[in-house]
CSV table of C-alpha atoms and ligand atoms in Angstrom, one decimal:
chain,number,residue,atom,x,y,z
Z,1,MET,CA,0.3,-0.3,-0.4
Z,2,ASP,CA,1.8,3.0,-1.1
Z,3,LYS,CA,-0.5,6.1,-0.9
Z,4,GLN,CA,-1.8,6.9,2.3
Z,5,TYR,CA,-6.2,5.7,3.5
Z,6,TRP,CA,-8.2,7.5,5.6
Z,7,ASN,CA,-10.6,4.6,7.0
Z,8,PHE,CA,-13.6,6.6,8.9
Z,9,SER,CA,-14.9,3.0,9.1
Z,10,ALA,CA,-17.1,3.0,12.0
Z,11,GLY,CA,-16.5,-1.0,13.4
Z,12,PRO,CA,-14.7,-2.8,12.0
Z,13,SER,CA,-12.2,-0.5,12.1
Z,14,LYS,CA,-9.6,1.4,11.4
Z,15,LEU,CA,-6.4,-1.0,13.9
Z,16,PRO,CA,-3.0,1.2,14.9
Z,17,GLY,CA,-0.5,0.4,11.9
Z,18,GLU,CA,2.0,-0.7,14.0
Z,19,VAL,CA,0.2,-3.5,15.5
Z,20,LEU,CA,-0.7,-4.6,12.2
Z,21,GLN,CA,2.5,-4.6,11.1
Z,22,GLN,CA,3.6,-6.2,14.7
Z,23,ALA,CA,0.9,-8.7,13.7
Z,24,ALA,CA,2.1,-10.0,10.6
Z,25,GLU,CA,5.4,-10.0,11.7
Z,26,GLU,CA,5.0,-12.6,14.0
Z,27,MET,CA,2.4,-14.2,12.1
Z,28,LEU,CA,4.3,-17.4,11.1
Z,29,ASP,CA,6.1,-18.3,14.6
Z,30,TRP,CA,5.2,-16.7,17.7
Z,31,HIS,CA,7.8,-16.0,19.8
Z,32,GLY,CA,9.8,-18.3,18.0
Z,33,SER,CA,7.2,-21.2,19.5
Z,34,GLY,CA,6.8,-22.2,15.7
Z,35,GLN,CA,3.4,-22.1,16.0
Z,36,SER,CA,0.7,-19.0,14.8
Z,37,VAL,CA,-1.5,-17.6,17.4
Z,38,MET,CA,-4.2,-19.6,15.2
Z,39,GLU,CA,-2.7,-22.7,16.1
Z,40,MET,CA,-2.3,-23.0,19.4
Z,41,SER,CA,-4.1,-24.4,22.6
Z,42,HIS,CA,-5.8,-22.5,24.2
Z,43,ARG,CA,-4.8,-24.0,26.9
Z,44,GLY,CA,-1.4,-24.1,26.8
Z,45,PRO,CA,1.3,-21.8,28.0
Z,46,GLU,CA,2.0,-19.5,24.7
Z,47,PHE,CA,-2.6,-18.4,24.6
Z,48,THR,CA,-2.1,-18.7,28.9
Z,49,GLN,CA,0.7,-15.9,28.6
Z,50,ILE,CA,-0.8,-13.8,25.7
Z,51,CYS,CA,-4.3,-13.7,27.8
Z,52,ASP,CA,-3.3,-13.0,30.8
Z,53,GLU,CA,-0.9,-10.2,30.2
Z,54,ALA,CA,-4.0,-8.6,27.7
Z,55,GLU,CA,-6.2,-8.8,31.5
Z,56,ALA,CA,-3.2,-7.7,32.7
Z,57,ASP,CA,-2.8,-5.1,30.9
Z,58,LEU,CA,-6.5,-4.0,30.3
Z,59,ARG,CA,-6.1,-3.7,34.0
Z,60,ALA,CA,-2.9,-1.5,33.7
Z,61,LEU,CA,-4.9,1.0,31.4
Z,62,MET,CA,-8.0,1.3,33.3
Z,63,ASP,CA,-7.2,1.4,36.9
Z,64,ILE,CA,-9.3,-2.6,37.3
Z,65,PRO,CA,-9.5,-3.6,40.8
Z,66,GLU,CA,-9.4,-7.3,41.5
Z,67,GLU,CA,-13.0,-7.0,42.5
Z,68,TYR,CA,-14.0,-6.9,39.3
Z,69,ALA,CA,-13.6,-9.7,36.8
Z,70,VAL,CA,-12.7,-9.4,33.2
Z,71,MET,CA,-14.0,-11.5,30.4
Z,72,PHE,CA,-13.0,-12.1,27.2
Z,73,MET,CA,-16.5,-13.6,25.6
Z,74,GLN,CA,-18.1,-13.8,22.0
Z,75,GLY,CA,-21.3,-13.0,20.4
Z,76,GLY,CA,-20.7,-9.1,20.0
Z,77,ALA,CA,-22.3,-6.9,22.3
Z,78,THR,CA,-25.6,-7.6,20.8
Z,79,ALA,CA,-25.6,-10.6,21.7
Z,80,GLU,CA,-24.8,-10.1,25.2
Z,81,ASN,CA,-27.5,-7.3,25.0
Z,82,ALA,CA,-29.2,-10.8,26.3
Z,83,ILE,CA,-26.4,-12.2,28.2
Z,84,LEU,CA,-26.1,-9.3,30.9
Z,85,PRO,CA,-29.7,-9.7,31.7
Z,86,MET,CA,-29.9,-13.7,31.6
Z,87,ASN,CA,-27.4,-13.5,34.4
Z,88,LEU,CA,-28.4,-9.7,36.0
Z,89,ILE,CA,-31.8,-9.1,35.9
Z,90,ALA,CA,-32.7,-12.0,38.6
Z,91,ARG,CA,-31.2,-10.2,41.3
Z,92,ASN,CA,-34.3,-8.9,42.7
Z,93,ALA,CA,-37.7,-10.3,42.9
Z,94,SER,CA,-39.2,-8.8,40.6
Z,95,HIS,CA,-37.1,-9.8,37.7
Z,96,SER,CA,-36.9,-6.0,37.0
Z,97,ALA,CA,-34.6,-3.6,35.5
Z,98,ASP,CA,-34.0,-0.6,33.6
Z,99,TYR,CA,-33.3,1.1,30.5
Z,100,VAL,CA,-31.9,5.5,29.5
Z,101,LEU,CA,-32.4,5.1,25.7
Z,102,THR,CA,-31.1,7.3,23.3
Z,103,GLY,CA,-30.8,6.3,20.6
Z,104,ILE,CA,-30.4,3.1,18.4
Z,105,TRP,CA,-27.9,1.4,20.1
Z,106,SER,CA,-29.6,1.6,23.6
Z,107,THR,CA,-32.6,1.2,22.5
Z,108,LYS,CA,-31.9,-2.5,20.4
Z,109,SER,CA,-30.4,-3.9,24.1
Z,110,TYR,CA,-33.5,-2.4,25.5
Z,111,LYS,CA,-35.7,-4.4,23.6
Z,112,GLU,CA,-33.5,-8.0,24.0
Z,113,ALA,CA,-34.1,-7.8,28.1
Z,114,THR,CA,-38.0,-7.5,27.7
Z,115,ARG,CA,-37.4,-11.0,26.6
Z,116,TYR,CA,-36.1,-11.9,29.8
Z,117,GLY,CA,-37.9,-10.1,32.1
Z,118,THR,CA,-40.0,-6.2,33.0
Z,119,VAL,CA,-37.4,-3.9,31.6
Z,120,ARG,CA,-38.9,-0.1,32.0
Z,121,ILE,CA,-38.0,2.9,30.3
Z,122,ALA,CA,-36.7,5.7,33.2
Z,123,ALA,CA,-35.3,8.1,30.7
Z,124,GLN,CA,-35.5,8.7,26.5
Z,125,SER,CA,-34.8,10.8,23.5
Z,126,HIS,CA,-37.5,9.4,21.0
Z,127,GLN,CA,-38.9,12.8,21.1
Z,128,ASP,CA,-38.3,16.4,20.2
Z,129,ARG,CA,-37.2,18.4,22.8
Z,130,GLN,CA,-36.4,22.3,23.4
Z,131,ILE,CA,-33.2,23.7,24.4
Z,132,ASN,CA,-32.7,26.9,24.4
Z,133,GLY,CA,-34.6,28.1,22.0
Z,134,HIS,CA,-33.4,25.4,19.1
Z,135,THR,CA,-35.6,22.4,18.9
Z,136,TYR,CA,-33.0,18.6,18.5
Z,137,ALA,CA,-35.1,16.1,16.9
Z,138,PRO,CA,-35.3,12.5,18.2
Z,139,TRP,CA,-31.7,10.6,19.6
Z,140,THR,CA,-29.9,14.4,18.8
Z,141,TRP,CA,-30.1,14.7,22.7
Z,142,VAL,CA,-29.4,13.5,26.1
Z,143,PRO,CA,-32.2,13.6,29.4
Z,144,ALA,CA,-29.9,15.1,32.0
Z,145,PHE,CA,-29.1,12.6,34.7
Z,146,GLU,CA,-31.6,14.5,37.0
Z,147,GLU,CA,-34.3,13.4,34.7
Z,148,TRP,CA,-33.6,9.5,35.1
Z,149,LYS,CA,-36.0,8.4,37.2
Z,150,VAL,CA,-34.6,5.4,39.0
Z,151,ASN,CA,-36.2,2.8,40.2
Z,152,PRO,CA,-34.6,1.3,43.6
Z,153,ASP,CA,-35.2,-2.0,44.1
Z,154,SER,CA,-34.5,-2.7,40.5
Z,155,SER,CA,-32.0,-5.3,38.6
Z,156,TYR,CA,-29.6,-2.6,37.6
Z,157,LEU,CA,-29.1,0.2,35.0
Z,158,HIS,CA,-28.6,-0.1,31.9
Z,159,PHE,CA,-27.6,2.5,29.4
Z,160,CYS,CA,-25.3,3.2,26.0
Z,161,SER,CA,-22.3,5.7,26.1
Z,162,ASN,CA,-21.6,6.3,22.7
Z,163,GLU,CA,-24.3,5.8,20.9
Z,164,THR,CA,-22.4,4.8,17.1
Z,165,ILE,CA,-24.4,5.8,14.9
Z,166,GLY,CA,-26.5,8.6,16.4
Z,167,GLY,CA,-23.0,10.0,17.6
Z,168,VAL,CA,-24.1,10.9,21.2
Z,169,GLU,CA,-21.8,10.2,23.5
Z,170,ILE,CA,-22.3,10.9,27.7
Z,171,GLY,CA,-18.6,11.2,29.1
Z,172,ALA,CA,-20.0,11.4,32.6
Z,173,LEU,CA,-21.3,8.3,35.4
Z,174,PRO,CA,-24.6,9.4,37.1
Z,175,ASP,CA,-24.3,9.0,41.0
Z,176,MET,CA,-27.3,6.5,41.7
Z,177,SER,CA,-26.9,7.4,45.1
Z,178,SER,CA,-28.0,11.8,43.8
Z,179,LEU,CA,-30.7,9.3,41.6
Z,180,GLY,CA,-32.2,8.1,44.6
Z,181,ALA,CA,-31.2,4.6,44.0
Z,182,GLY,CA,-27.6,3.8,45.8
Z,183,SER,CA,-28.0,0.1,45.5
Z,184,VAL,CA,-28.8,0.0,42.1
Z,185,PRO,CA,-25.9,-1.3,40.0
Z,186,LEU,CA,-24.9,0.4,36.9
Z,187,VAL,CA,-24.4,-1.0,33.1
Z,188,VAL,CA,-22.7,0.5,31.2
Z,189,ASP,CA,-22.9,-0.4,27.1
Z,190,ALA,CA,-19.7,1.6,25.7
Z,191,SER,CA,-18.5,-0.5,22.7
Z,192,SER,CA,-17.8,2.6,21.0
Z,193,HIS,CA,-15.6,4.6,23.3
Z,194,PHE,CA,-14.1,1.9,25.3
Z,195,LEU,CA,-10.4,3.0,25.5
Z,196,SER,CA,-10.9,6.2,24.3
Z,197,ARG,CA,-11.1,8.1,27.8
Z,198,PRO,CA,-10.7,7.3,31.7
Z,199,LEU,CA,-13.7,5.6,33.1
Z,200,ASP,CA,-14.3,4.9,36.5
Z,201,ILE,CA,-15.1,1.3,37.0
Z,202,ARG,CA,-16.2,1.4,40.3
Z,203,GLN,CA,-18.5,3.6,40.3
Z,204,THR,CA,-20.9,0.9,37.9
Z,205,GLY,CA,-21.2,-2.0,38.2
Z,206,MET,CA,-20.4,-3.9,34.3
Z,207,VAL,CA,-19.3,-2.5,31.5
Z,208,TYR,CA,-18.9,-3.9,28.6
Z,209,ALA,CA,-17.9,-3.4,25.0
Z,210,GLY,CA,-17.6,-5.0,20.9
Z,211,ALA,CA,-13.9,-4.3,20.3
Z,212,GLN,CA,-14.3,-4.2,17.0
Z,213,LYS,CA,-15.0,-0.2,17.2
Z,214,ASN,CA,-12.1,0.0,19.1
Z,215,ALA,CA,-10.6,-2.3,20.5
Z,216,GLY,CA,-10.0,-4.8,18.5
Z,217,PRO,CA,-10.3,-7.3,16.1
Z,218,ALA,CA,-14.7,-8.2,15.5
Z,219,GLY,CA,-14.6,-11.3,17.4
Z,220,VAL,CA,-14.1,-10.4,21.1
Z,221,THR,CA,-17.1,-8.5,23.5
Z,222,VAL,CA,-14.8,-8.0,26.5
Z,223,VAL,CA,-17.0,-8.0,29.7
Z,224,ILE,CA,-15.8,-5.9,33.0
Z,225,LEU,CA,-18.2,-6.9,35.5
Z,226,HIS,CA,-18.6,-6.8,39.6
Z,227,ARG,CA,-18.5,-10.2,41.3
Z,228,ASP,CA,-21.0,-9.2,44.1
Z,229,LEU,CA,-23.5,-9.5,41.1
Z,230,LEU,CA,-22.4,-12.7,39.6
Z,231,GLY,CA,-24.9,-16.1,40.4
Z,232,HIS,CA,-28.2,-15.1,39.2
Z,233,ALA,CA,-28.1,-16.6,36.3
Z,234,LEU,CA,-31.8,-18.3,34.9
Z,235,PRO,CA,-32.2,-21.6,34.6
Z,236,TYR,CA,-31.8,-21.9,31.2
Z,237,CYS,CA,-28.9,-19.4,30.4
Z,238,PRO,CA,-25.9,-21.3,28.4
Z,239,SER,CA,-23.2,-22.3,30.6
Z,240,ALA,CA,-20.4,-21.2,28.3
Z,241,PHE,CA,-23.2,-17.5,29.1
Z,242,ASP,CA,-23.0,-17.2,32.6
Z,243,TYR,CA,-20.5,-14.8,34.1
Z,244,VAL,CA,-20.3,-17.5,37.2
Z,245,ASN,CA,-17.8,-19.9,34.9
Z,246,VAL,CA,-17.1,-17.3,31.8
Z,247,ALA,CA,-15.2,-15.8,35.7
Z,248,ARG,CA,-13.9,-18.6,36.6
Z,249,GLU,CA,-12.3,-20.2,34.1
Z,250,ARG,CA,-10.4,-16.4,33.4
Z,251,SER,CA,-12.5,-17.0,29.8
Z,252,ARG,CA,-11.5,-20.4,29.3
Z,253,PHE,CA,-14.5,-22.5,29.7
Z,254,ASN,CA,-14.6,-23.3,26.5
Z,255,THR,CA,-12.4,-21.8,23.1
Z,256,PRO,CA,-12.3,-18.0,23.3
Z,257,PRO,CA,-11.6,-16.0,20.3
Z,258,THR,CA,-8.2,-16.5,20.6
Z,259,TYR,CA,-6.6,-14.4,17.9
Z,260,ALA,CA,-9.0,-11.3,18.2
Z,261,ILE,CA,-8.3,-11.1,22.5
Z,262,TYR,CA,-4.1,-11.4,21.2
Z,263,ILE,CA,-4.8,-8.4,18.9
Z,264,ALA,CA,-7.1,-6.9,21.4
Z,265,GLY,CA,-3.9,-8.0,24.0
Z,266,LEU,CA,-1.6,-5.3,20.9
Z,267,VAL,CA,-4.1,-2.9,20.8
Z,268,PHE,CA,-4.0,-3.2,25.1
Z,269,LYS,CA,0.2,-2.6,25.2
Z,270,TRP,CA,0.0,0.5,22.6
Z,271,LEU,CA,-2.1,2.2,24.1
Z,272,LEU,CA,-0.5,2.1,27.3
Z,273,ALA,CA,2.8,2.7,25.5
Z,274,LYS,CA,1.3,6.1,24.3
Z,275,GLY,CA,1.2,6.6,27.9
Z,276,GLY,CA,-2.7,5.4,28.5
Z,277,LEU,CA,-5.8,6.4,28.7
Z,278,ALA,CA,-5.4,10.1,29.8
Z,279,ALA,CA,-3.3,10.9,26.4
Z,280,ILE,CA,-5.0,9.4,24.1
Z,281,GLU,CA,-8.4,11.6,25.6
Z,282,ALA,CA,-5.8,14.4,24.8
Z,283,GLU,CA,-5.7,13.1,21.5
Z,284,ASN,CA,-9.1,12.5,20.4
Z,285,ILE,CA,-10.5,15.6,22.3
Z,286,SER,CA,-8.0,17.8,19.2
Z,287,LYS,CA,-9.5,15.8,16.9
Z,288,ALA,CA,-12.7,15.9,17.5
Z,289,LYS,CA,-12.5,20.3,18.2
Z,290,ALA,CA,-11.6,20.1,14.7
Z,291,LEU,CA,-14.0,18.2,13.0
Z,292,TYR,CA,-16.3,19.6,14.8
Z,293,ARG,CA,-15.1,23.5,14.4
Z,294,GLN,CA,-14.9,23.0,10.7
Z,295,LEU,CA,-18.3,21.5,10.3
Z,296,ASP,CA,-19.6,24.7,12.7
Z,297,SER,CA,-17.3,27.6,10.5
Z,298,SER,CA,-20.4,27.2,8.4
Z,299,ASP,CA,-24.7,25.4,7.1
Z,300,PHE,CA,-22.4,24.2,4.3
Z,301,TYR,CA,-22.6,21.1,6.6
Z,302,CYS,CA,-24.6,20.0,9.9
Z,303,ASN,CA,-23.7,18.5,13.0
Z,304,ALA,CA,-27.1,18.4,14.9
Z,305,ILE,CA,-26.6,17.0,17.7
Z,306,GLN,CA,-26.9,18.9,21.3
Z,307,PRO,CA,-23.6,20.5,21.5
Z,308,GLU,CA,-22.5,19.0,25.2
Z,309,TYR,CA,-23.0,15.3,23.8
Z,310,ARG,CA,-21.6,15.2,21.1
Z,311,SER,CA,-19.6,12.4,20.3
Z,312,ARG,CA,-16.2,12.6,19.7
Z,313,MET,CA,-15.1,9.0,18.0
Z,314,ASN,CA,-18.2,9.2,15.8
Z,315,VAL,CA,-19.5,12.6,14.5
Z,316,PRO,CA,-22.5,11.6,11.9
Z,317,PHE,CA,-23.1,15.5,10.1
Z,318,THR,CA,-25.4,15.7,6.4
Z,319,LEU,CA,-24.6,18.3,3.9
Z,320,ARG,CA,-26.8,20.9,2.8
Z,321,ASP,CA,-28.2,19.9,-0.6
Z,322,ASP,CA,-28.2,16.9,-0.1
Z,323,SER,CA,-27.8,15.6,-3.6
Z,324,LEU,CA,-24.5,16.4,-3.3
Z,325,ASN,CA,-23.7,13.0,-1.6
Z,326,ALA,CA,-22.4,11.0,-3.9
Z,327,ALA,CA,-20.8,13.3,-5.2
Z,328,PHE,CA,-19.0,14.0,-1.4
Z,329,LEU,CA,-18.1,10.3,-1.2
Z,330,GLU,CA,-17.4,9.1,-4.5
Z,331,GLY,CA,-15.1,12.7,-5.1
Z,332,ALA,CA,-14.1,10.8,-0.8
Z,333,GLN,CA,-12.5,7.8,-2.4
Z,334,LYS,CA,-10.6,9.8,-5.0
Z,335,GLN,CA,-8.2,11.6,-2.5
Z,336,GLN,CA,-8.2,7.8,-0.4
Z,337,LEU,CA,-10.9,8.7,2.2
Z,338,LEU,CA,-12.8,5.9,3.0
Z,339,ASN,CA,-16.1,4.6,4.7
Z,340,LEU,CA,-17.4,8.2,5.1
Z,341,LYS,CA,-20.9,6.8,4.1
Z,342,GLY,CA,-23.4,7.8,6.7
Z,343,HIS,CA,-25.8,4.9,8.6
Z,344,LYS,CA,-28.7,4.0,5.9
Z,345,SER,CA,-31.3,5.0,9.7
Z,346,VAL,CA,-29.4,8.7,9.9
Z,347,GLY,CA,-28.2,9.2,6.3
Z,348,GLY,CA,-25.2,11.8,5.4
Z,349,MET,CA,-22.1,11.3,6.9
Z,350,ARG,CA,-20.2,10.1,9.7
Z,351,ALA,CA,-17.1,9.4,10.3
Z,352,SER,CA,-15.9,7.6,13.0
Z,353,ILE,CA,-11.9,8.7,14.9
Z,354,TYR,CA,-11.6,6.4,17.5
Z,355,ASN,CA,-8.3,6.0,19.1
Z,356,ALA,CA,-6.4,4.9,16.3
Z,357,MET,CA,-7.0,7.8,13.7
Z,358,PRO,CA,-4.3,10.0,14.2
Z,359,MET,CA,-4.3,13.7,13.8
Z,360,GLU,CA,-3.1,13.9,10.5
Z,361,GLY,CA,-6.2,11.6,8.9
Z,362,VAL,CA,-8.7,14.3,10.5
Z,363,LEU,CA,-6.9,17.2,8.8
Z,364,ALA,CA,-6.9,15.3,5.3
Z,365,LEU,CA,-10.5,15.0,5.6
Z,366,ILE,CA,-10.4,18.5,7.0
Z,367,ASP,CA,-8.6,19.4,4.1
Z,368,TYR,CA,-10.6,17.9,2.2
Z,369,LEU,CA,-14.4,19.5,3.5
Z,370,LYS,CA,-13.2,22.8,2.5
Z,371,GLU,CA,-12.1,21.2,-0.9
Z,372,PHE,CA,-15.4,20.3,-1.2
Z,373,GLU,CA,-17.3,23.3,0.4
Z,374,ARG,CA,-15.3,25.4,-2.4
Z,375,GLN,CA,-16.0,23.3,-4.6
Z,376,HIS,CA,-19.6,23.6,-4.6
Z,377,GLY,CA,-20.7,25.7,-2.0
B,401,PLP,C1,-21.8,-1.9,16.9
B,401,PLP,C2,-22.4,-1.7,18.9
B,401,PLP,C3,-23.5,-3.1,18.9
B,401,PLP,C4,-23.7,-4.8,18.5
B,401,PLP,O1,-22.4,-4.8,18.4
B,401,PLP,P1,-22.4,-6.4,17.1
B,401,PLP,O2,-21.0,-6.4,17.7
B,401,PLP,O3,-22.6,-6.0,15.8
B,401,PLP,O4,-23.1,-7.1,17.9
B,401,PLP,C5,-24.1,-2.2,20.1
B,401,PLP,N1,-23.8,-1.3,21.2
B,401,PLP,C6,-22.9,-0.1,19.6
B,401,PLP,C7,-23.0,1.1,20.8
B,401,PLP,C8,-22.7,-0.5,19.6
B,401,PLP,O5,-21.6,0.3,18.6
């Protein structure tokens, strides 16, 4: 690949070049073991080292204490949307949980959970809302924490901290005590901004993320769970998805996605070498600021998200004139700017600028935005 391509895919998405380079070098023979990682026993000493190091590096990155289990699972965040109620909803006798709905992903999580118990909506942004004299469309704003009506004996409260399709990010965690629900654990789908910023795991009961957005390749889901929440699986929960089994066997109850865990482990090492989550967060803030500044600089482009909840990772935008969409995408492709087409449900464009996208890539996109506006504005 001689030309510089910039991949803005929402997921599976860009991985750090250094990680792919190292994986390529180790592909046929991992550390002189005579085997590719793909060919190793998941119970042998080599993979045991790879898996244990991945867990230890993730614990170091996120400062995860021993009271939390770290599990590498299969099925993506979609499967986790079922696995988590199967494991957690029976914590209370009424088998009930609360969900906050802020977009397409949290709504999917909610719908999946309704198959396993009584699920309430604690807050949602599915309607228009007037804020500071401006009307925000559904899924472009976030109900403030004070508006979240949490049942104090709910088994858990679920929300999605970064809506990948809508481009809506909730950067802080609610204080459950001040919501009158101090004993309700928070369960967070952090898939698309996992490891993009520090997250205080101690304020949560569980965080989960499909790796293919920001942490590795498709095939592995990271689940971080407070051990106090273990042991409530519904009787029909498959044993491979019972957190008790997965936690006890340290992700090797059955064969885990070994190669995906290995690549995610390399990403964790890459992040540690960069200085950890505070360092990558600083880069992510600069990248997002630069891109939003360009989008806001004229009315040729528009990002319609409530400003304080604009995602640093997924930046959806529309052109003033929809009939220019095809020309925009064609021109972008010519500049080696890939995968900028928006999700079909919202239309327009979307630039996903995950950890692995350097400022240089964002600047290439900004140059193209300027040039396209100059030609068509
Ligand atoms: C992509 C995504 C999912 C679904 O992930 P799959 O791996 O396709 O199951 C769920 N939640 C969020 C926030 C996502 O970005």
